[in-house]
Amino acid sequence: TSVRGTCMEKKGLRKYVSFKQIVLLLLSDVGYALALNLFYVHNNIAAGGLAGIGTIINSFAPIPVGALVFIMNIPILIWAIFVKGKTYTLMTFVASAVYSLIVDLLSFLPSLTDDMLTAVVCGGILYGASAACSIKARISIGGTDLLAKMLITNFKSMSYGKLLMIIDGTVVLLSILVYGNIEPGIYAILAIAVCSVVSDRLNSGFNKANAFFIFANTNSDMIADRILSEVNRGVTGIPAIGKYGNSEREILMVVVRPSEAPHIKSLVHQCDPSAFIVQVHATEIIGEGFENLQLTDSLLDK
């Protein structure tokens, strides 16, 4: 019975979080902690979020940033119980506690640079990469991210991005008022910008491709056969009606690597010089022949 109970318990845990999510979350937490301790805290860069508020307070009181973040998370987590439910809140509580602990455990690390611009760029890259890991883990560590998700339930006319921008902007404004200097605010804005660019780039992926929509007047089958044999890419025929002449035709759709795009254009031109080609740039392609990405479903997303 005990063995059966243990198996049931493991199955229950897998419903909430996977091993991959835990690894990504730990990588994210360590990255956040390194960015804060190596670049942000000692240079008074309050790059938004609860960590930004913790950085401001830490510059005046010897209270660890991680502990401050955890304390500020408590009222947000209490509110989350009523908005997000107990399961989501419990997992977020554990994730935020681990995050705060790692931040303080690595607080002994010295700042790697006193140059503000270097700190902004390096910290932003590290923070952005950590944010990308956190997003892929699909587990919230609380803070302003969770706050924005709950506020959007009351402010439905606003997007999540706008709410997060308002919250982070408030933290930046607070840093300007507290430090009595506009420079910390400017550096904080730059740090947020670098973080956002890196995070967006990593999440949208580097697996770029080009999608071609080929409107051939003649030799449509020949074009498809040559793409299949020479480029080794699948071709989809889409039935369509040309409204100018009210004639039926077939649109060929194929997705290729950027390096293969010139071959496609040359090949189509050889088969049908009058063909009409539409080339679309795709930021990421998932599937056979490109990236094999399996997204982990979790009750934490609900």
Coordinates of C-alpha atoms in Angstrom, one line a residue:
T1 CA 0.0 0.0 0.0
S2 CA 2.8 2.4 0.9
V3 CA 4.5 1.8 -2.6
R4 CA 1.2 2.5 -4.3
G5 CA 0.7 5.6 -2.2
T6 CA 4.2 6.9 -3.1
C7 CA 3.5 6.3 -6.8
M8 CA 0.2 8.2 -6.5
E9 CA 2.0 11.0 -4.8
K10 CA 4.6 11.3 -7.5
K11 CA 1.9 11.3 -10.2
G12 CA 0.2 14.1 -8.3
L13 CA 3.3 16.2 -8.1
R14 CA 3.9 15.7 -11.9
K15 CA 0.6 17.4 -12.4
Y16 CA 1.9 20.6 -11.0
V17 CA 5.6 20.8 -11.9
S18 CA 8.1 18.8 -14.0
F19 CA 11.8 18.3 -13.5
K20 CA 12.5 20.5 -16.5
Q21 CA 10.6 23.3 -14.9
I22 CA 12.5 23.0 -11.6
V23 CA 15.9 23.1 -13.5
L24 CA 14.8 26.2 -15.5
L25 CA 13.5 27.9 -12.3
L26 CA 16.8 27.2 -10.4
L27 CA 18.8 28.5 -13.4
S28 CA 16.6 31.6 -13.4
D29 CA 17.0 32.2 -9.7
V30 CA 20.8 31.9 -9.8
G31 CA 20.9 34.2 -12.8
Y32 CA 18.7 36.8 -11.1
A33 CA 20.9 36.6 -8.0
L34 CA 24.1 37.0 -9.9
A35 CA 22.8 40.0 -11.9
L36 CA 21.6 41.7 -8.6
N37 CA 24.8 41.0 -6.6
L38 CA 27.4 41.4 -9.3
F39 CA 26.0 44.4 -11.1
Y40 CA 22.9 46.1 -9.7
V41 CA 22.8 46.3 -5.9
H42 CA 26.3 47.8 -5.3
N43 CA 25.7 50.3 -8.1
N44 CA 22.3 51.3 -6.8
I45 CA 20.5 50.2 -10.1
A46 CA 16.9 49.7 -9.2
A47 CA 15.8 48.0 -12.4
G48 CA 12.1 47.7 -11.5
G49 CA 10.3 45.0 -9.6
L50 CA 10.4 44.1 -6.0
A51 CA 14.2 43.6 -6.4
G52 CA 14.4 47.2 -7.4
I53 CA 12.6 48.4 -4.3
G54 CA 14.8 46.0 -2.3
T55 CA 17.9 47.6 -3.9
I56 CA 16.7 51.1 -2.9
I57 CA 16.0 50.1 0.7
N58 CA 19.3 48.1 1.0
S59 CA 21.3 51.3 0.1
F60 CA 20.0 52.9 3.3
A61 CA 19.4 49.9 5.6
P62 CA 21.6 46.8 6.0
I63 CA 18.7 44.4 5.2
P64 CA 19.4 41.7 2.6
V65 CA 17.7 42.3 -0.7
G66 CA 16.3 38.7 -0.8
A67 CA 14.7 39.0 2.6
L68 CA 13.1 42.3 1.6
V69 CA 11.7 40.8 -1.6
F70 CA 10.3 37.9 0.3
I71 CA 8.6 40.2 2.9
M72 CA 7.1 42.4 0.2
N73 CA 5.9 39.3 -1.6
I74 CA 3.8 38.1 1.4
P75 CA 0.8 40.6 0.9
I76 CA 0.8 39.8 -2.8
L77 CA 0.7 36.1 -2.2
I78 CA -2.1 36.5 0.3
W79 CA -4.1 38.3 -2.4
A80 CA -3.2 35.6 -4.9
I81 CA -4.9 33.0 -2.8
F82 CA -8.3 34.6 -3.6
V83 CA -7.5 35.5 -7.3
K84 CA -5.3 32.6 -8.4
G85 CA -6.2 29.8 -6.0
K86 CA -4.4 27.8 -3.3
T87 CA -2.4 25.5 -5.6
Y88 CA -1.0 28.3 -7.8
T89 CA -0.2 30.4 -4.7
L90 CA 1.5 27.6 -2.8
M91 CA 3.8 26.9 -5.7
T92 CA 4.5 30.6 -6.2
F93 CA 5.3 30.9 -2.5
V94 CA 7.9 28.1 -2.7
A95 CA 9.4 29.5 -5.9
S96 CA 9.6 33.0 -4.4
A97 CA 11.2 31.7 -1.2
V98 CA 13.8 29.8 -3.1
Y99 CA 14.5 32.9 -5.2
S100 CA 14.9 35.1 -2.1
L101 CA 17.2 32.5 -0.4
I102 CA 19.5 32.2 -3.4
V103 CA 19.7 36.0 -3.7
D104 CA 20.9 36.3 -0.1
L105 CA 23.2 33.3 -0.2
L106 CA 25.1 34.9 -3.1
S107 CA 25.1 38.4 -1.5
F108 CA 28.7 37.9 -0.5
L109 CA 29.8 38.3 -4.1
P110 CA 31.5 41.6 -4.8
S111 CA 30.5 44.0 -7.6
L112 CA 32.4 43.2 -10.8
T113 CA 32.5 46.8 -12.0
D114 CA 32.0 50.4 -10.9
D115 CA 31.2 51.5 -14.4
M116 CA 27.5 52.1 -14.5
L117 CA 27.1 51.5 -18.3
T118 CA 29.0 48.2 -18.0
A119 CA 26.8 47.2 -15.1
V120 CA 23.7 48.0 -17.0
V121 CA 24.6 46.0 -20.1
C122 CA 26.0 43.0 -18.3
G123 CA 23.4 42.9 -15.6
G124 CA 20.6 43.4 -18.2
I125 CA 21.9 40.5 -20.3
L126 CA 22.1 38.2 -17.3
Y127 CA 18.7 39.4 -16.0
G128 CA 17.1 39.0 -19.4
A129 CA 18.4 35.5 -19.8
S130 CA 17.1 34.6 -16.4
A131 CA 13.7 36.1 -17.2
A132 CA 13.6 33.9 -20.4
C133 CA 14.3 30.8 -18.2
S134 CA 11.6 31.9 -15.8
I135 CA 9.1 32.3 -18.7
K136 CA 10.0 28.9 -20.2
A137 CA 9.6 27.3 -16.7
R138 CA 6.1 28.8 -16.6
I139 CA 6.3 29.2 -12.9
S140 CA 5.8 32.6 -11.2
I141 CA 8.3 33.7 -8.5
G142 CA 5.8 36.3 -7.4
G143 CA 6.8 40.0 -7.3
T144 CA 5.5 42.6 -9.8
D145 CA 5.0 39.8 -12.4
L146 CA 2.4 38.2 -10.2
L147 CA 1.0 41.6 -9.1
A148 CA 0.4 42.6 -12.7
K149 CA -1.3 39.3 -13.5
M150 CA -3.7 39.9 -10.6
L151 CA -4.3 43.6 -11.3
I152 CA -5.3 42.7 -14.9
T153 CA -8.3 40.9 -13.5
N154 CA -9.6 44.3 -12.2
F155 CA -8.2 46.5 -15.1
K156 CA -9.4 44.4 -18.0
S157 CA -9.0 47.3 -20.5
M158 CA -5.2 47.3 -19.9
S159 CA -2.7 44.8 -21.2
Y160 CA -0.3 42.8 -19.0
G161 CA 2.7 44.6 -20.6
K162 CA 1.3 48.0 -19.8
L163 CA 0.6 47.2 -16.2
L164 CA 4.1 45.8 -15.8
M165 CA 5.5 48.9 -17.4
I166 CA 3.6 51.2 -15.0
I167 CA 4.7 49.2 -12.0
D168 CA 8.4 49.1 -13.1
G169 CA 8.1 52.8 -14.0
T170 CA 6.9 53.6 -10.5
V171 CA 9.9 51.8 -9.1
V172 CA 12.3 53.8 -11.3
L173 CA 10.6 57.1 -10.4
L174 CA 10.9 56.1 -6.7
S175 CA 14.7 55.5 -7.2
I176 CA 15.0 59.0 -8.7
L177 CA 13.2 60.6 -5.7
V178 CA 15.0 58.6 -3.1
Y179 CA 18.5 59.0 -4.5
G180 CA 17.8 62.7 -5.4
N181 CA 19.4 62.2 -8.8
I182 CA 18.0 61.5 -12.2
E183 CA 21.0 59.3 -13.3
P184 CA 20.0 56.2 -11.3
G185 CA 16.6 56.4 -13.0
I186 CA 18.2 56.6 -16.4
Y187 CA 20.5 53.7 -15.8
A188 CA 17.5 51.7 -14.4
I189 CA 15.5 52.4 -17.6
L190 CA 18.5 51.2 -19.7
A191 CA 18.8 48.1 -17.6
I192 CA 15.1 47.3 -18.0
A193 CA 15.4 47.9 -21.8
V194 CA 18.4 45.6 -22.1
C195 CA 16.7 42.9 -20.1
S196 CA 13.5 43.2 -22.2
V197 CA 15.4 42.9 -25.5
V198 CA 17.4 39.8 -24.3
S199 CA 14.4 38.1 -22.8
D200 CA 12.2 38.7 -25.9
R201 CA 15.0 37.5 -28.2
L202 CA 15.6 34.3 -26.3
N203 CA 11.8 33.6 -26.0
S204 CA 11.1 34.3 -29.7
G205 CA 14.0 32.1 -30.5
F206 CA 17.0 32.3 -32.9
N207 CA 15.5 29.5 -35.1
K208 CA 14.5 31.9 -37.9
A209 CA 13.1 30.9 -41.2
N210 CA 11.5 32.2 -44.3
A211 CA 8.0 31.2 -45.5
F212 CA 7.4 31.4 -49.2
F213 CA 3.9 31.7 -50.9
I214 CA 4.4 31.0 -54.6
F215 CA 1.6 32.0 -57.0
A216 CA 2.7 30.1 -60.2
N217 CA 1.0 30.6 -63.5
T218 CA 2.6 27.5 -65.1
N219 CA 4.6 24.5 -64.0
S220 CA 3.3 24.5 -60.5
D221 CA 3.9 20.8 -60.1
M222 CA 7.4 21.1 -61.5
I223 CA 8.2 23.8 -58.9
A224 CA 6.9 21.6 -56.1
D225 CA 8.8 18.6 -57.3
R226 CA 12.1 20.5 -57.5
I227 CA 11.7 22.0 -54.1
L228 CA 11.0 18.5 -52.7
S229 CA 14.0 16.9 -54.4
E230 CA 16.6 19.7 -54.5
V231 CA 15.9 21.6 -51.3
N232 CA 14.4 18.7 -49.4
R233 CA 11.6 20.8 -47.9
G234 CA 7.9 19.9 -47.7
V235 CA 5.5 21.8 -50.0
T236 CA 1.8 22.5 -49.3
G237 CA -0.6 23.2 -52.0
I238 CA -3.4 25.7 -51.0
P239 CA -6.4 25.9 -53.4
A240 CA -7.3 29.5 -54.2
I241 CA -9.3 31.6 -56.6
G242 CA -7.7 34.6 -58.3
K243 CA -10.4 37.3 -58.2
Y244 CA -8.9 39.4 -61.0
G245 CA -9.6 36.7 -63.6
N246 CA -11.9 34.6 -61.3
S247 CA -9.7 31.6 -62.1
E248 CA -8.8 28.7 -59.9
R249 CA -5.1 28.3 -59.0
E250 CA -2.9 26.6 -56.4
I251 CA -0.7 28.5 -54.0
L252 CA 2.5 26.7 -53.0
M253 CA 3.7 27.3 -49.4
V254 CA 7.1 26.2 -48.2
V255 CA 9.2 27.1 -45.2
V256 CA 13.0 27.1 -45.5
R257 CA 16.1 28.3 -43.7
P258 CA 17.3 31.8 -44.7
S259 CA 20.3 30.2 -46.4
E260 CA 18.0 28.2 -48.6
A261 CA 15.9 31.3 -49.7
P262 CA 18.0 32.3 -52.7
H263 CA 17.7 28.7 -54.1
I264 CA 13.9 28.8 -53.8
K265 CA 13.7 32.1 -55.7
S266 CA 16.1 30.9 -58.4
L267 CA 14.3 27.7 -58.8
V268 CA 10.9 29.3 -59.1
H269 CA 12.2 31.8 -61.7
Q270 CA 13.6 29.0 -63.8
C271 CA 10.3 27.1 -63.8
D272 CA 8.0 30.1 -64.2
P273 CA 9.5 33.6 -64.7
S274 CA 6.1 35.2 -64.3
A275 CA 5.4 33.6 -60.9
F276 CA 4.4 35.9 -58.1
I277 CA 6.3 35.2 -54.8
V278 CA 5.6 36.5 -51.3
Q279 CA 8.4 36.0 -48.8
V280 CA 7.6 36.2 -45.1
H281 CA 10.2 36.3 -42.3
A282 CA 9.3 34.0 -39.4
T283 CA 11.0 34.5 -36.0
E284 CA 10.7 30.9 -35.0
I285 CA 9.6 27.6 -36.7
I286 CA 8.7 24.6 -34.6
G287 CA 8.3 21.2 -36.2
E288 CA 10.0 18.5 -38.3
G289 CA 13.1 19.8 -40.0
F290 CA 13.4 22.8 -37.6
E291 CA 13.1 23.0 -33.9
N292 CA 11.6 20.2 -31.8
L293 CA 10.1 22.0 -28.9
Q294 CA 7.8 20.3 -26.4
L295 CA 6.0 22.7 -24.1
T296 CA 5.3 21.4 -20.7
D297 CA 1.7 21.8 -19.6
S298 CA 1.1 22.7 -16.0
L299 CA -1.7 23.6 -13.7
L300 CA 0.4 26.6 -12.7
D301 CA -0.6 28.3 -16.0
K302 CA -4.2 28.3 -15.0

